[in-house]
Amino acid sequence: MDKLECVLRAREMMENITPLKTDCGKCCGAACCQSDEDGQGGMVLFPGEEALYCQLPEGMQLTPYDDILPGLQLLTCDGACDRHLRPLSCMLFPLTPVVVEKDGKAGLKVMVDPRAYAVCPLCEGGVRGMDKAFVEAVRESGRILCQNTEIRAYLQALGVYFERLRNW
Ligand code: SF4
Ligand code: SF4
């Protein structure tokens, strides 16, 4: 499947589902949308997703981001957005699908994004602490995304990147 088509289908899957049945933003003041010390917050776009931001909504910016794989884009925002325009990483947060090697085989896994621990109180409870429907939607999004080889390679690189973070 084409990478943009995969991203669109995953976004559709995640659009109306949240980590808890209640509004988790009430317990943290929507910490994941707050700006960092530079006055910006940011999410890495999935390969192909940048096509949806050719015309950037007000307050958003794109910058090249090569930490995980060359050619990625980081979308920064000013902490407010039209919910329908938020990137897929925001919809999946604080979880993420990754492709990891186990017993010599690469497979899909849903995990707490290690970068989320600094901001999101839900991370403490792990994947099991989140709404089952949300976890299953993240898993299904991962399955959809893996249908494109470029995105699957990104999810594999993400797993390697998280290993690197763990060993720092
Ligand atoms: S930081 Fe975590 S708990 Fe707070 S709004 Fe974001 S996902 Fe929900
Ligand atoms: S793009 Fe929207 S949902 Fe994502 S961090 Fe910014 S304000 Fe929050």
PDB file of C-alpha atoms in Angstrom, residues 57-143:
ATOM      1  CA  PRO A  57      -1.803  25.328   9.696  1.00  0.00           C
ATOM      2  CA  GLU A  58      -1.054  28.476  11.699  1.00  0.00           C
ATOM      3  CA  GLY A  59       1.448  27.890  14.503  1.00  0.00           C
ATOM      4  CA  MET A  60       2.950  24.752  12.935  1.00  0.00           C
ATOM      5  CA  GLN A  61       6.397  24.374  11.390  1.00  0.00           C
ATOM      6  CA  LEU A  62       8.298  21.558   9.703  1.00  0.00           C
ATOM      7  CA  THR A  63      12.012  20.912  10.182  1.00  0.00           C
ATOM      8  CA  PRO A  64      14.184  18.058   8.886  1.00  0.00           C
ATOM      9  CA  TYR A  65      14.806  15.446  11.575  1.00  0.00           C
ATOM     10  CA  ASP A  66      17.459  12.805  10.923  1.00  0.00           C
ATOM     11  CA  ASP A  67      17.898  11.273  14.402  1.00  0.00           C
ATOM     12  CA  ILE A  68      15.913   8.107  13.585  1.00  0.00           C
ATOM     13  CA  LEU A  69      16.252   7.868   9.804  1.00  0.00           C
ATOM     14  CA  PRO A  70      17.339  10.373   7.139  1.00  0.00           C
ATOM     15  CA  GLY A  71      14.571  12.318   5.459  1.00  0.00           C
ATOM     16  CA  LEU A  72      12.080  12.538   8.332  1.00  0.00           C
ATOM     17  CA  GLN A  73      10.293  15.721   9.317  1.00  0.00           C
ATOM     18  CA  LEU A  74       9.562  17.092  12.775  1.00  0.00           C
ATOM     19  CA  LEU A  75       6.323  19.020  13.114  1.00  0.00           C
ATOM     20  CA  THR A  76       6.399  21.654  15.818  1.00  0.00           C
ATOM     21  CA  CYS A  77       3.345  23.471  17.072  1.00  0.00           C
ATOM     22  CA  ASP A  78       2.468  26.242  19.467  1.00  0.00           C
ATOM     23  CA  GLY A  79       0.400  23.977  21.726  1.00  0.00           C
ATOM     24  CA  ALA A  80      -2.961  24.330  20.019  1.00  0.00           C
ATOM     25  CA  CYS A  81      -4.305  22.731  16.865  1.00  0.00           C
ATOM     26  CA  ASP A  82      -7.405  21.688  15.039  1.00  0.00           C
ATOM     27  CA  ARG A  83      -7.833  18.166  16.381  1.00  0.00           C
ATOM     28  CA  HIS A  84      -8.369  16.735  12.879  1.00  0.00           C
ATOM     29  CA  LEU A  85      -5.036  18.141  11.738  1.00  0.00           C
ATOM     30  CA  ARG A  86      -2.882  16.705  14.505  1.00  0.00           C
ATOM     31  CA  PRO A  87      -0.192  14.290  13.321  1.00  0.00           C
ATOM     32  CA  LEU A  88      -0.494  10.541  13.746  1.00  0.00           C
ATOM     33  CA  SER A  89       2.174  10.517  16.499  1.00  0.00           C
ATOM     34  CA  CYS A  90      -0.091  12.794  18.579  1.00  0.00           C
ATOM     35  CA  MET A  91      -3.008  10.396  18.050  1.00  0.00           C
ATOM     36  CA  LEU A  92      -0.923   7.402  19.158  1.00  0.00           C
ATOM     37  CA  PHE A  93       0.732   9.175  22.128  1.00  0.00           C
ATOM     38  CA  PRO A  94       1.860   7.998  24.660  1.00  0.00           C
ATOM     39  CA  LEU A  95       2.029   4.627  22.877  1.00  0.00           C
ATOM     40  CA  THR A  96       3.695   3.755  19.620  1.00  0.00           C
ATOM     41  CA  PRO A  97       3.946   0.722  17.386  1.00  0.00           C
ATOM     42  CA  VAL A  98       7.515  -0.470  16.728  1.00  0.00           C
ATOM     43  CA  VAL A  99       9.027  -3.374  14.825  1.00  0.00           C
ATOM     44  CA  VAL A 100      11.488  -5.290  17.011  1.00  0.00           C
ATOM     45  CA  GLU A 101      13.598  -8.408  16.609  1.00  0.00           C
ATOM     46  CA  LYS A 102      12.741 -11.342  18.840  1.00  0.00           C
ATOM     47  CA  ASP A 103      14.188 -14.849  18.445  1.00  0.00           C
ATOM     48  CA  GLY A 104      15.612 -13.810  15.078  1.00  0.00           C
ATOM     49  CA  LYS A 105      12.237 -12.639  13.777  1.00  0.00           C
ATOM     50  CA  ALA A 106      11.047  -9.053  13.319  1.00  0.00           C
ATOM     51  CA  GLY A 107       7.567  -8.433  14.708  1.00  0.00           C
ATOM     52  CA  LEU A 108       5.191  -5.639  15.571  1.00  0.00           C
ATOM     53  CA  LYS A 109       4.963  -4.497  19.188  1.00  0.00           C
ATOM     54  CA  VAL A 110       2.946  -1.802  20.938  1.00  0.00           C
ATOM     55  CA  MET A 111       4.886  -0.027  23.663  1.00  0.00           C
ATOM     56  CA  VAL A 112       4.965   3.131  25.736  1.00  0.00           C
ATOM     57  CA  ASP A 113       7.048   5.650  23.799  1.00  0.00           C
ATOM     58  CA  PRO A 114      10.109   6.198  26.030  1.00  0.00           C
ATOM     59  CA  ARG A 115      10.094   9.886  25.085  1.00  0.00           C
ATOM     60  CA  ALA A 116       6.662  10.197  26.718  1.00  0.00           C
ATOM     61  CA  TYR A 117       7.782   9.358  30.264  1.00  0.00           C
ATOM     62  CA  ALA A 118       8.994  12.911  30.886  1.00  0.00           C
ATOM     63  CA  VAL A 119       5.558  14.413  30.272  1.00  0.00           C
ATOM     64  CA  CYS A 120       2.758  11.864  30.469  1.00  0.00           C
ATOM     65  CA  PRO A 121       1.473  10.536  33.806  1.00  0.00           C
ATOM     66  CA  LEU A 122      -0.157   7.552  32.053  1.00  0.00           C
ATOM     67  CA  CYS A 123       3.247   6.034  31.257  1.00  0.00           C
ATOM     68  CA  GLU A 124       3.655   4.828  34.849  1.00  0.00           C
ATOM     69  CA  GLY A 125       0.746   2.406  34.393  1.00  0.00           C
ATOM     70  CA  GLY A 126       2.224   1.063  31.160  1.00  0.00           C
ATOM     71  CA  VAL A 127       0.276  -0.298  28.199  1.00  0.00           C
ATOM     72  CA  ARG A 128      -2.000  -2.271  30.528  1.00  0.00           C
ATOM     73  CA  GLY A 129      -3.105   0.888  32.322  1.00  0.00           C
ATOM     74  CA  MET A 130      -4.629   2.309  29.164  1.00  0.00           C
ATOM     75  CA  ASP A 131      -8.015   1.672  27.635  1.00  0.00           C
ATOM     76  CA  LYS A 132      -7.983  -1.699  25.842  1.00  0.00           C
ATOM     77  CA  ALA A 133      -9.749  -0.266  22.798  1.00  0.00           C
ATOM     78  CA  PHE A 134      -7.023   2.392  22.493  1.00  0.00           C
ATOM     79  CA  VAL A 135      -4.244  -0.195  22.753  1.00  0.00           C
ATOM     80  CA  GLU A 136      -5.944  -2.365  20.127  1.00  0.00           C
ATOM     81  CA  ALA A 137      -6.394   0.638  17.809  1.00  0.00           C
ATOM     82  CA  VAL A 138      -2.659   1.426  18.130  1.00  0.00           C
ATOM     83  CA  ARG A 139      -1.883  -2.223  17.306  1.00  0.00           C
ATOM     84  CA  GLU A 140      -4.193  -2.183  14.281  1.00  0.00           C
ATOM     85  CA  SER A 141      -2.639   1.109  13.141  1.00  0.00           C
ATOM     86  CA  GLY A 142       0.769  -0.569  13.389  1.00  0.00           C
ATOM     87  CA  ARG A 143      -0.486  -3.454  11.217  1.00  0.00           C
TER      88      ARG A 143
END
